[in-house]
Coordinates of C-alpha atoms and ligand atoms in Angstrom, one line a residue:
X7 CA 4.2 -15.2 10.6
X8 CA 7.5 -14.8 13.0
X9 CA 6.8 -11.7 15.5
X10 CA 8.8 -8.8 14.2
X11 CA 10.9 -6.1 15.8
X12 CA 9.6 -3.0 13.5
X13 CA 11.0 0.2 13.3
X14 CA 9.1 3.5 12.3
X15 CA 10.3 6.7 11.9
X16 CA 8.2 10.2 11.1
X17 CA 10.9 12.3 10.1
X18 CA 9.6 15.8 10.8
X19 CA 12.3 17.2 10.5
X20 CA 16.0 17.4 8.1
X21 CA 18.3 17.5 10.6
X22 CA 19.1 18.5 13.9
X23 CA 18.2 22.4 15.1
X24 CA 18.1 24.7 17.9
X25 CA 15.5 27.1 16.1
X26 CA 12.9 28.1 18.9
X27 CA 10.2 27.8 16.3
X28 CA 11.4 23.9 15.1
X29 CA 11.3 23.6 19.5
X30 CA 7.6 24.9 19.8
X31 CA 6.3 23.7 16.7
X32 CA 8.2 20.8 15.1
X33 CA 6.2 17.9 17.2
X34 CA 3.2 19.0 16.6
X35 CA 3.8 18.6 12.8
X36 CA 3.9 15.1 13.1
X37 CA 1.9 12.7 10.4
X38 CA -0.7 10.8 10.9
X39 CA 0.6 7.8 8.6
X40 CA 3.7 6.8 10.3
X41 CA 1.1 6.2 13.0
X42 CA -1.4 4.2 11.6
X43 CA 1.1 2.3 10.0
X44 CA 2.2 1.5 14.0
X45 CA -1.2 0.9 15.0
X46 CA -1.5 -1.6 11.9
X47 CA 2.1 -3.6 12.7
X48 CA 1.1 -4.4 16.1
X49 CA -2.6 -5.4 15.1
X50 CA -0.6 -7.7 13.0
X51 CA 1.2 -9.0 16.3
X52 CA 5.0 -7.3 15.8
X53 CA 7.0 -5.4 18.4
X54 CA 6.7 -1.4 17.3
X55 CA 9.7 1.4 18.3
X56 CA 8.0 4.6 17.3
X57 CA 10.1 7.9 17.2
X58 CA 9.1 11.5 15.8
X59 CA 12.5 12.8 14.6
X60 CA 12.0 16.8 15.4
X61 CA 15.6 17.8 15.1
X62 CA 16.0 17.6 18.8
X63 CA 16.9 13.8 19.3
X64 CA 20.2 12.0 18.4
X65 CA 18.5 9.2 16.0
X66 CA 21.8 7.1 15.8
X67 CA 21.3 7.0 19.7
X68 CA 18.0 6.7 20.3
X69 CA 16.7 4.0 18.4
X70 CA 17.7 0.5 19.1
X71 CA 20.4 -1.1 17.4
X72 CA 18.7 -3.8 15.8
X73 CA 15.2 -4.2 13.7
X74 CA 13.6 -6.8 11.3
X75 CA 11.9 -4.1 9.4
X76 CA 12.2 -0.1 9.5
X77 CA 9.5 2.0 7.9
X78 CA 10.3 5.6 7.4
X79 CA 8.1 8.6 6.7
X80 CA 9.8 11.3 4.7
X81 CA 9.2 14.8 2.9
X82 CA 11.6 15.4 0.2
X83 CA 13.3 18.5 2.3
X84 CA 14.2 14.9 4.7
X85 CA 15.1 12.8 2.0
X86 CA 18.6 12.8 2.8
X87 CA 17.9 12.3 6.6
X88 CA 15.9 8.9 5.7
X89 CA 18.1 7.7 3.0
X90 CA 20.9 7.9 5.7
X91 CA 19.1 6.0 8.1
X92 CA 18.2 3.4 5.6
X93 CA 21.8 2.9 4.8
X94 CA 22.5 2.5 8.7
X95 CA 19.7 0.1 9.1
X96 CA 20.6 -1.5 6.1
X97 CA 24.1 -2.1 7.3
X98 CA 23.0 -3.8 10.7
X99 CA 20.3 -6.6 8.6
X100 CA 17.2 -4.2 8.2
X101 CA 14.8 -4.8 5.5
X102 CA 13.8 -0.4 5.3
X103 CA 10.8 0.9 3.4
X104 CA 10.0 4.5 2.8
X105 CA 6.6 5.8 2.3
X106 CA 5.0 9.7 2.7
X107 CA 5.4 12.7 0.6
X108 CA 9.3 11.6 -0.7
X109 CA 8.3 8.6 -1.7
X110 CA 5.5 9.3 -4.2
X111 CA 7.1 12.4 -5.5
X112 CA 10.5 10.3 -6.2
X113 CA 9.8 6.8 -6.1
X114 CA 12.4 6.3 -8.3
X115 CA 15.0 7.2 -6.7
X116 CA 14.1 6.4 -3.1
X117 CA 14.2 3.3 -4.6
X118 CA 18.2 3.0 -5.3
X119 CA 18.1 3.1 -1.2
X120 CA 15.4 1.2 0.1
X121 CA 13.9 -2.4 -0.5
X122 CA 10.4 -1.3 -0.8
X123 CA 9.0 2.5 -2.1
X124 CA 5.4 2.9 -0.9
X125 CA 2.8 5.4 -2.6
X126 CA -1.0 5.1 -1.8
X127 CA -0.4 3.0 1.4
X128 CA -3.5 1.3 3.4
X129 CA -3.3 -1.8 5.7
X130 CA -3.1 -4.5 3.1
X131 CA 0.0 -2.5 1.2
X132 CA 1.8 -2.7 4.6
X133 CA 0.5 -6.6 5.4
X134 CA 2.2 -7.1 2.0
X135 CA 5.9 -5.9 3.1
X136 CA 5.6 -7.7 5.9
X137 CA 4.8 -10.6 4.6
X138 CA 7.5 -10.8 1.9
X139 CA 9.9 -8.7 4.3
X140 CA 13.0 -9.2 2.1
X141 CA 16.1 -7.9 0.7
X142 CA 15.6 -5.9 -3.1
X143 CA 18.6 -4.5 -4.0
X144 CA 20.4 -2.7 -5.7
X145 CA 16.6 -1.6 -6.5
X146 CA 13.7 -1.7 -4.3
X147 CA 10.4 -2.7 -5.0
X148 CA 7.4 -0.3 -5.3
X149 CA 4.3 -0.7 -4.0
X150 CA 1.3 0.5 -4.0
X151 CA -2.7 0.4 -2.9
X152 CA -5.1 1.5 -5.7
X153 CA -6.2 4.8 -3.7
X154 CA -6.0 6.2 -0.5
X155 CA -7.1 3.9 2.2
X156 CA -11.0 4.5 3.2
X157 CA -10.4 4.3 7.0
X158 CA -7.2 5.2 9.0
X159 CA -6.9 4.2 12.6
X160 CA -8.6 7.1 15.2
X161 CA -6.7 9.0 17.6
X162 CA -7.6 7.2 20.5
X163 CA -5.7 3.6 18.6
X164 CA -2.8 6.0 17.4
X165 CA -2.7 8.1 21.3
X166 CA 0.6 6.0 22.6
X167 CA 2.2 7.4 19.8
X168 CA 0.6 11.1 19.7
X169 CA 1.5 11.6 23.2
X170 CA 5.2 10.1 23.0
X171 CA 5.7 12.8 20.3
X172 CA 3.5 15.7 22.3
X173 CA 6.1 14.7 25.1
X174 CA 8.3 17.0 23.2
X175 CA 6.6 20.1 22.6
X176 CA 7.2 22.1 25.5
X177 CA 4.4 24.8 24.6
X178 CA 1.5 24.1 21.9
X179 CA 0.2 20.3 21.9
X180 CA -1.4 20.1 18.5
X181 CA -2.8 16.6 17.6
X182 CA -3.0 15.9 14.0
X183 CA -6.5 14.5 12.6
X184 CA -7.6 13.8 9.0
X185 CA -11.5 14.6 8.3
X186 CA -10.6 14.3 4.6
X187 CA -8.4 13.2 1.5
X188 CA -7.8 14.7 -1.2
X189 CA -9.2 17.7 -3.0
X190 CA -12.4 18.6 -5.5
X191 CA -9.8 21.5 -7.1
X192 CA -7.8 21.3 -9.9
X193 CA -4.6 23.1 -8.6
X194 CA -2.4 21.9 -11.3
X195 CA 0.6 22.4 -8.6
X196 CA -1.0 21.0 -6.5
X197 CA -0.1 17.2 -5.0
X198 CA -3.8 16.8 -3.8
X199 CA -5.8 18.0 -6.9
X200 CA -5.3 14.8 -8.7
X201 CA -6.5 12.8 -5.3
X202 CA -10.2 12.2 -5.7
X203 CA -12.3 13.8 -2.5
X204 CA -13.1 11.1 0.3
X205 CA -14.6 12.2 4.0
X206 CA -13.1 10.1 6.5
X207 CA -15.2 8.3 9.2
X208 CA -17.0 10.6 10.9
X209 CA -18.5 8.5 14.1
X210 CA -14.6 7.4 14.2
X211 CA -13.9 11.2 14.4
X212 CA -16.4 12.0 17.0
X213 CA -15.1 9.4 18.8
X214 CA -12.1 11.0 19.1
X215 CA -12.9 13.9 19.8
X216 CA -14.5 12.9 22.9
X217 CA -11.8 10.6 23.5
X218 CA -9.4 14.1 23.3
X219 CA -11.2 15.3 26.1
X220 CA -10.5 12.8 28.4
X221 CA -6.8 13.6 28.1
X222 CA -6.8 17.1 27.7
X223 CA -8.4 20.0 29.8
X224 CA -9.1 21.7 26.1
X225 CA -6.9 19.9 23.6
X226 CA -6.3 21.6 20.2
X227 CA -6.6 19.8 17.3
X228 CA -4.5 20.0 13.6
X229 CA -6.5 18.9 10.7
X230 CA -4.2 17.8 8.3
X231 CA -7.2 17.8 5.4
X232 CA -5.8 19.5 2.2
X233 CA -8.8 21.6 2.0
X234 CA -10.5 21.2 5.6
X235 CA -14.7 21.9 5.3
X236 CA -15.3 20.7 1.8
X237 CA -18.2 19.3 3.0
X238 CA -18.7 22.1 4.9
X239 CA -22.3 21.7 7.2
X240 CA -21.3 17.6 8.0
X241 CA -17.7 18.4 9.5
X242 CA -19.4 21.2 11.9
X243 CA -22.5 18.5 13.1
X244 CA -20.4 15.9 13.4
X245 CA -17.7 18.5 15.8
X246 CA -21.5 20.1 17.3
X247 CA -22.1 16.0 17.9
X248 CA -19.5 15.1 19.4
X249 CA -18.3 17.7 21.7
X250 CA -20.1 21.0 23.4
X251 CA -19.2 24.3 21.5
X252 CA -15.8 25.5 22.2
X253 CA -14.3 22.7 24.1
X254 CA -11.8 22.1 21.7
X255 CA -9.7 24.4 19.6
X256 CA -9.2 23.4 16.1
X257 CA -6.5 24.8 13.4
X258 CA -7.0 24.1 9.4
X259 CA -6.1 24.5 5.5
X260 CA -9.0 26.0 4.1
X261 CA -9.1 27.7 0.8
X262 CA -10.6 31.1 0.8
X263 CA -13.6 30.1 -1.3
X264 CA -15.0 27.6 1.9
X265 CA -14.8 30.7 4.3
X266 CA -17.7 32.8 3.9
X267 CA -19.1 34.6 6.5
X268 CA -21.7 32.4 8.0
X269 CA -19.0 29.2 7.5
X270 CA -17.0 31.5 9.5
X271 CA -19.4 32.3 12.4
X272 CA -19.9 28.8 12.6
X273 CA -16.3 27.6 13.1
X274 CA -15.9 30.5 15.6
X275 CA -18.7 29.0 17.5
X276 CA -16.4 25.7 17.3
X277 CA -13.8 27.1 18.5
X278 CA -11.4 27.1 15.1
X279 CA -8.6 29.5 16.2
X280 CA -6.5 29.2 13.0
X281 CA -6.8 29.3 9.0
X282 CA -4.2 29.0 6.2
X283 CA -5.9 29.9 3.2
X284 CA -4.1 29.7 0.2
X285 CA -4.1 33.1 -2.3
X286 CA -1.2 31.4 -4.0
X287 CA -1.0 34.7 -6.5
X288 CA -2.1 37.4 -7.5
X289 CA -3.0 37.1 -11.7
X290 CA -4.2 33.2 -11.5
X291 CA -6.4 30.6 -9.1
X292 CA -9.4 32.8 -8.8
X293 CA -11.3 29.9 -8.0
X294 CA -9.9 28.4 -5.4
X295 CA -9.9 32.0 -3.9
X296 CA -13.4 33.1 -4.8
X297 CA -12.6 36.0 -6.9
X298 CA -13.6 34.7 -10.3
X299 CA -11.7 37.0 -13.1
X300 CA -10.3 39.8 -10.6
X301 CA -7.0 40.1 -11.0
X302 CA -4.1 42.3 -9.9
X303 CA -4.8 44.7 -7.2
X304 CA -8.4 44.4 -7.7
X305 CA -7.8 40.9 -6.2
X306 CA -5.8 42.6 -4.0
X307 CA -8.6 44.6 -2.7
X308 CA -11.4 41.5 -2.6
X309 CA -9.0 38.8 -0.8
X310 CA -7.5 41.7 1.7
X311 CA -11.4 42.5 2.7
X312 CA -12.3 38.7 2.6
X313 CA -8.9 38.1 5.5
X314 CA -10.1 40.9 7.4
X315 CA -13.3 39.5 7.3
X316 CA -12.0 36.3 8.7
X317 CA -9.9 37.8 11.2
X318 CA -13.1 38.9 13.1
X319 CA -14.0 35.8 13.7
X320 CA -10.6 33.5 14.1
X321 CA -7.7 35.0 15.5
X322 CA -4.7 33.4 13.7
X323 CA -4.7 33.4 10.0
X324 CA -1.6 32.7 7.6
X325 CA -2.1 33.4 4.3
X326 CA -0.2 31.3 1.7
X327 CA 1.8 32.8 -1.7
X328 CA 3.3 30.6 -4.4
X329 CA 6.4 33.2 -5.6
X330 CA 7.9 32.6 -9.1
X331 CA 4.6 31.3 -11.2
X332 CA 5.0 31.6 -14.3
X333 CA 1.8 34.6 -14.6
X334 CA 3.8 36.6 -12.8
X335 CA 5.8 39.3 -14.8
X336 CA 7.9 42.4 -13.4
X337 CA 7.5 43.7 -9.8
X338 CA 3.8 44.3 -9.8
X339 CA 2.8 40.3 -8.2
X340 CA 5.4 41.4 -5.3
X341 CA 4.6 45.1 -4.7
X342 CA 1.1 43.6 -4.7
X343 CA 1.7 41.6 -1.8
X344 CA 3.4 43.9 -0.2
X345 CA 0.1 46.1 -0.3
X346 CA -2.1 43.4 0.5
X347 CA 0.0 43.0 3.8
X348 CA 0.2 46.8 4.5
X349 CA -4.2 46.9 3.9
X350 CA -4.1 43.0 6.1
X351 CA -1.3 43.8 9.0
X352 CA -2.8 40.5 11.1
X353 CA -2.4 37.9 8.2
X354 CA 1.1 36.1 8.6
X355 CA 2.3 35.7 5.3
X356 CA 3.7 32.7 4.1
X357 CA 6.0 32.2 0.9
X358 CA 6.7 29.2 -1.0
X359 CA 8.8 29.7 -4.1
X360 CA 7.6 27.6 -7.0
X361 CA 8.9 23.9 -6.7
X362 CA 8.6 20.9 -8.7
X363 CA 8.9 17.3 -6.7
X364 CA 8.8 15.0 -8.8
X365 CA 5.9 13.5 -9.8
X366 CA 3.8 15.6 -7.3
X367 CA 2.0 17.5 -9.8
X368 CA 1.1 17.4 -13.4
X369 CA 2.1 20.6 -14.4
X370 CA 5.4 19.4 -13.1
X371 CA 5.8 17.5 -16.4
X372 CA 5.1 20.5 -18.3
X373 CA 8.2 22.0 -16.2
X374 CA 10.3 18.9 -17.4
X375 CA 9.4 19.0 -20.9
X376 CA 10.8 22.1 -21.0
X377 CA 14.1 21.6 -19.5
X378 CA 13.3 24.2 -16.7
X379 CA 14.1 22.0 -14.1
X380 CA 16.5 22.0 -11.8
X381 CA 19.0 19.0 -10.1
X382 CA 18.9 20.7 -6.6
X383 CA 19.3 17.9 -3.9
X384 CA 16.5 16.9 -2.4
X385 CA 17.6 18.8 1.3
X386 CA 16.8 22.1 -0.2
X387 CA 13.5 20.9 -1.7
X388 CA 11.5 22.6 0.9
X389 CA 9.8 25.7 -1.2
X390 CA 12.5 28.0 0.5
X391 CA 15.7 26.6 0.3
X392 CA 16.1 26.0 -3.2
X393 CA 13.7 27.4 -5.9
X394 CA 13.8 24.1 -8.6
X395 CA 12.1 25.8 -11.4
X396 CA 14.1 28.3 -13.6
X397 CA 11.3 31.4 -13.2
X398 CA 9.8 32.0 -16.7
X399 CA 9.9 35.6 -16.7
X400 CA 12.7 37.1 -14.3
X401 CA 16.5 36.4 -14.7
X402 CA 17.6 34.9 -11.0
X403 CA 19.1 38.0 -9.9
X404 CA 16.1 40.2 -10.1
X405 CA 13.9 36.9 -9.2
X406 CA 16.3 37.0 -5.8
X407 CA 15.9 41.3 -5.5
X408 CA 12.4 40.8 -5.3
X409 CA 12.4 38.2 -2.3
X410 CA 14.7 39.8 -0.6
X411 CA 12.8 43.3 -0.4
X412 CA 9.2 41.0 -0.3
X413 CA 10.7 39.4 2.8
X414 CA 12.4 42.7 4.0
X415 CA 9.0 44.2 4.1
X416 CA 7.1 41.2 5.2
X417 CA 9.2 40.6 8.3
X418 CA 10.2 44.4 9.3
X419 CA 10.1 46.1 13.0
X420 CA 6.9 47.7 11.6
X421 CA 4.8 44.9 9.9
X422 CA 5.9 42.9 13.2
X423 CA 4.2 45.0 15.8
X424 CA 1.4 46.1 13.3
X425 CA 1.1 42.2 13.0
X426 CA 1.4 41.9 16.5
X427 CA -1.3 44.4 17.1
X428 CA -4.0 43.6 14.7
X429 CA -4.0 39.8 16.6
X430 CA -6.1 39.7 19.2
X431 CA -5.6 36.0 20.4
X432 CA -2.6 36.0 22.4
X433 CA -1.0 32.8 21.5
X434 CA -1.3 34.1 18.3
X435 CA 0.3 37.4 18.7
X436 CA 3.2 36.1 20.2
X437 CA 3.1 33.0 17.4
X438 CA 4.1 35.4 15.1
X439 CA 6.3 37.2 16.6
X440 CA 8.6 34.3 17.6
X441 CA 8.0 32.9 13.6
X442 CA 9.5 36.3 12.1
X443 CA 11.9 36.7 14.0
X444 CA 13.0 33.0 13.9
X445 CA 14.2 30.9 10.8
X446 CA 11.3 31.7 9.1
X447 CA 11.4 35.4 9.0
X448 CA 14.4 36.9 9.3
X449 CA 16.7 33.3 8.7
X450 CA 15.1 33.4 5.6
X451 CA 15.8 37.1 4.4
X452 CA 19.7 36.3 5.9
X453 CA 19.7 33.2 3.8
X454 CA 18.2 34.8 0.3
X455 CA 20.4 37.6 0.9
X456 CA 23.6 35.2 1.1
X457 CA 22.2 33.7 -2.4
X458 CA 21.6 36.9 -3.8
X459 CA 25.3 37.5 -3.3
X460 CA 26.6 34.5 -4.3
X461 CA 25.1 34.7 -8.0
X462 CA 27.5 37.7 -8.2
X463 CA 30.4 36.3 -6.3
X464 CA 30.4 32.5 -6.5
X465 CA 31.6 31.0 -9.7
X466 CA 29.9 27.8 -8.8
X467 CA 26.7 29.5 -9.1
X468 CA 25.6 30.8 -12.5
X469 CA 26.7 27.8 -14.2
X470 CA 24.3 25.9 -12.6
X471 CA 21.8 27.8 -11.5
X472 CA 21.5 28.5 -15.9
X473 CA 21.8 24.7 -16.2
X474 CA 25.2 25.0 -17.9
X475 CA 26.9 22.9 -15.7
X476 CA 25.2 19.9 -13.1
X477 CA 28.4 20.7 -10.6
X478 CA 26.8 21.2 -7.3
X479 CA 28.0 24.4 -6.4
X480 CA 30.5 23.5 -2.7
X481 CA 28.3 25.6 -1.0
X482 CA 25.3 23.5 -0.8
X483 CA 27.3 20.8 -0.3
X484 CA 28.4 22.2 3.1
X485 CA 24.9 22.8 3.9
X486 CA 24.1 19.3 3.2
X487 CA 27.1 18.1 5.7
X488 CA 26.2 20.5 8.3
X489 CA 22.4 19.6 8.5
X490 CA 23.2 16.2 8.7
X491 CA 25.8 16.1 11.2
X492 CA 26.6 12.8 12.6
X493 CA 24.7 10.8 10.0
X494 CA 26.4 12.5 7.0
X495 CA 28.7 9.6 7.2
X496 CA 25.9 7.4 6.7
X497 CA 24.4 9.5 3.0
X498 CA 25.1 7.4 0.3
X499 CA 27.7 8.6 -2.0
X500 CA 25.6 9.5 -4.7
X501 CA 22.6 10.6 -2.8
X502 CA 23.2 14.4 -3.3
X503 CA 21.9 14.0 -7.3
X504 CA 18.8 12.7 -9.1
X505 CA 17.5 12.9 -12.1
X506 CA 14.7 16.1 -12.1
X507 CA 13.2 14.3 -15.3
X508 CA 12.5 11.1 -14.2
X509 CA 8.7 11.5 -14.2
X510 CA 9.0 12.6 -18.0
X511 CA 11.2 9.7 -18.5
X512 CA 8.7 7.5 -16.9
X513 CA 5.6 8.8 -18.4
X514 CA 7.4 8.5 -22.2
X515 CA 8.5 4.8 -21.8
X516 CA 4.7 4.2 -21.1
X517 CA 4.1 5.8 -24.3
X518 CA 6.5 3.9 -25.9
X519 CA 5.3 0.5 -24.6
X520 CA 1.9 1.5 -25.7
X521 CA 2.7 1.4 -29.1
X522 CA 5.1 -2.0 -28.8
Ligands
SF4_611 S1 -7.5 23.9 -3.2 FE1 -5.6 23.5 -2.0 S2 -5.6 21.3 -1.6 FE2 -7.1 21.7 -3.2 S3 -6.0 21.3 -5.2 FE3 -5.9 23.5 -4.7 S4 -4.0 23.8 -3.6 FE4 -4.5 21.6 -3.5

């Protein structure tokens, strides 16, 4: 096969920013797939240009003007981001593929911009685009393994590109490892729970861990697992294997059910300095959260102890809220949470309003069936920005009252420094500081507030935010060419809408063929 000049691009980020939590954090949220897929093209004997995009770098500048191939690596929130670049690629003889989060959520769209749309995506799935590397347009082709692939390439094959990324985090090097993929639980909004549970390698992962400390003097470590310690007592031998006790700091997604007490004095003795469990809310998911049929502030109670709990033995723990599910009812799931913070003033709270991408989830089709779902553009398909599910049981105004005061209280001068002094890891403390205070905290309260208003103010907005009208209100529009800057001129014209039933669509026309 001719030697290939490839492109690929891990779009961490939507655009370009100046927020000093996107600077400290954004390259250390870089995926592990665009990298393998690297690792894989050269195997395969092609030139590879490899850039993390954290917001910080001027893309049209950076990356050479000519490539055979370009693979890009997308979340929906960058949708827009990588649809531009496809066009630019496009537009100079680029064959572009998209794969990631985007690309299974939406394949069909992502497909009206890109030759090939990749879901489950292992070694041969790539060999395959290369091999055919051609033009399919005006729709792309999509691809896909049968599962998840059963080995990735280890961090020591993937370092050239971990530490070009690292280069740009000025602060916290975090280098992203997979022990596992997919989930045993049934969350049914949940993009992992219809993944079945595979452990990854472990001698590969032991091998990088010792191969970590050859480049660090005590290198931290990001599991990207879904639901890091399923199998609990194997991860912590094969870490105890590999590397002596503490030599390594490690930060992970575990759900509260995997962190009892002696799972937790064993990760301490590893040297895990972070958690994000997910409570998601407060009246459903017991199971996931280990407290069975308690609900309300009786859950409350249980979950606040069980963080506590955890904070005695690792010193940075976010805890994760889904706002807007449809069990919730009234002001009681919010006032909860804003007791469970005042009993828990070290957990960092972190609040995703109840999205629908796609084909993410199956409970998404239940959302479609029902019309309750919403056109936003894909940019504000981040669980902040845009909320893309009409809440069951609150109109939007009092949906938007209660976020606002949730994140008043959340992010206030005295949950701060009560936050600040319940931490006793100081990376930590000022982590969490520097996150409230930053988009995340008080960008966000700004930016509900401004939405709040806007239902009241902006005749653009109740129309479609009651699904009367599919006229994208001019203000997200200007968001959209803000963001985007210098590649908005690239975004296809009709890139800002997509159909939000298209997985319903898809799944009936299977039906239909059935009965042909
Ligand atoms: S426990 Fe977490 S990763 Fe697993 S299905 Fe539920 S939300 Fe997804």
């Amino acid at each position: 096969m001719k030697r290939l000049r490839i492109g690929i691009v891990d779009i961490v980020s939507k655009g370009p920013t100046r927020a000093l939590w996107a600077r400290i954090m954004n390259a250390s949220l870089a995926s592990i797939m665009p990298q393998a897929i690297g690792v894989w093209c050269q195997e395969e004997g092609h030139d590879v240009t490899f850039v993390c995009y954290t917001g910080f770098e001027n893309l049209l500048t950076e990356l050479p003007d000519s490539f055979d191939v370009v693979f890009i690596g997308a979340f929906t929130e960058a949708a827009h981001t990588a649809y531009a670049l496809s066009n630019l690629f496009r537009s100079r003889g680029a064959i572009t593929v998209i794969g990631g989060p985007h690309a299974r959520c939406y394949p069909e769209d992502a497909a009206r911009y890109f030759d090939y749309v990749l879901g489950f995506t292992d070694r041969g799935t790539v060999c395959d685009v290369l091999r055919d590397c051609s033009q399919h347009r005006p729709e792309g082709v999509q691809l896909a393994a049968a599962r998840q692939p059963g080995t990735l390439p280890g961090v020591r094959q993937r370092w050239q590109f971990i530490e070009a990324t690292l280069r740009k985090a000025p602060l916290l090097k975090m280098v992203p490892m997979l022990g596992s993929l997919g989930c045993p639980y049934t969350c049914a909004f949940c993009v992992d729970s219809t993944v079945p549970y595979q452990a990854m390698d472990f001698e590969v992962l032991r091998e990088d861990l010792r191969f970590l400390l050859t480049r660090f003097k005590r290198p931290l470590v990001g599991w990207h697992d879904p639901n890091y310690g399923v199998r609990f007592n194997d991860s912590m031998d094969m870490i105890e294997e590999a590397v002596p006790p503490g030599s390594i700091d490690f930060v992970a997604e575990s759900s509260l059910s995997l962190l009892s007490e002696s799972h937790l004095k064993r990760l301490q003795r590893n040297s895990f300095k972070g958690v994000l469990p997910g409570i998601e809310s407060w009246f459903t998911l017991g199971e996931k959260s280990r407290t069975g049929a308690l609900l309300g502030m009786a859950k409350v109670r249980q979950v606040s102890e069980h963080v506590k709990l955890i904070l005695r033995y690792i010193p940075y723990v976010q805890t994760n809220f889904v706002l807007g599910l449809d069990s919730d009812e009234g002001p009681e799931p919010f006032e909860l949470t804003k007791r469970f913070l005042d009993m828990t003033p070290g957990a960092f709270p972190a609040y995703s309003l109840l999205s629908a991408f796609g084909r993410a989830a199956p409970l998404n089709l239940d959302y479609q069936r029902s019309g309750r779902v919403l056109p936003f553009p894909f940019h504000f398909l981040n669980n902040n920005s845009a909320m893309n599910v009409k809440p069951a049981n609150y109109s939007w105004q009092t949906f938007y009252d209660h976020i606002i005061d949730l994140t008043r209280h959340s992010f206030s001068p005295r949950a701060i420094s009560r936050r600040f002094l319940a931490t006793e890891w100081l990376t930590a403390r000022w982590m969490n500081v520097v996150r409230a205070v930053s988009t995340e905290g008080y960008g966000r309260a700004r930016y509900y507030r401004e939405i709040r208003n806007r239902l009241d103010t902006d005749r653009q907005f109740p129309p479609y935010f009651e699904q009367k009208s599919g006229a994208l209100p001019q203000f997200y529009k200007n968001i959209v060419r803000q963001d985007l800057g210098s590649l908005m001129e690239w975004l296809p014209d009709d890139a800002l809408y997509h159909d939000p039933n298209a997985y319903l669509k898809a799944e009936r026309s299977k039906d239909v063929v059935a009965l042909v």
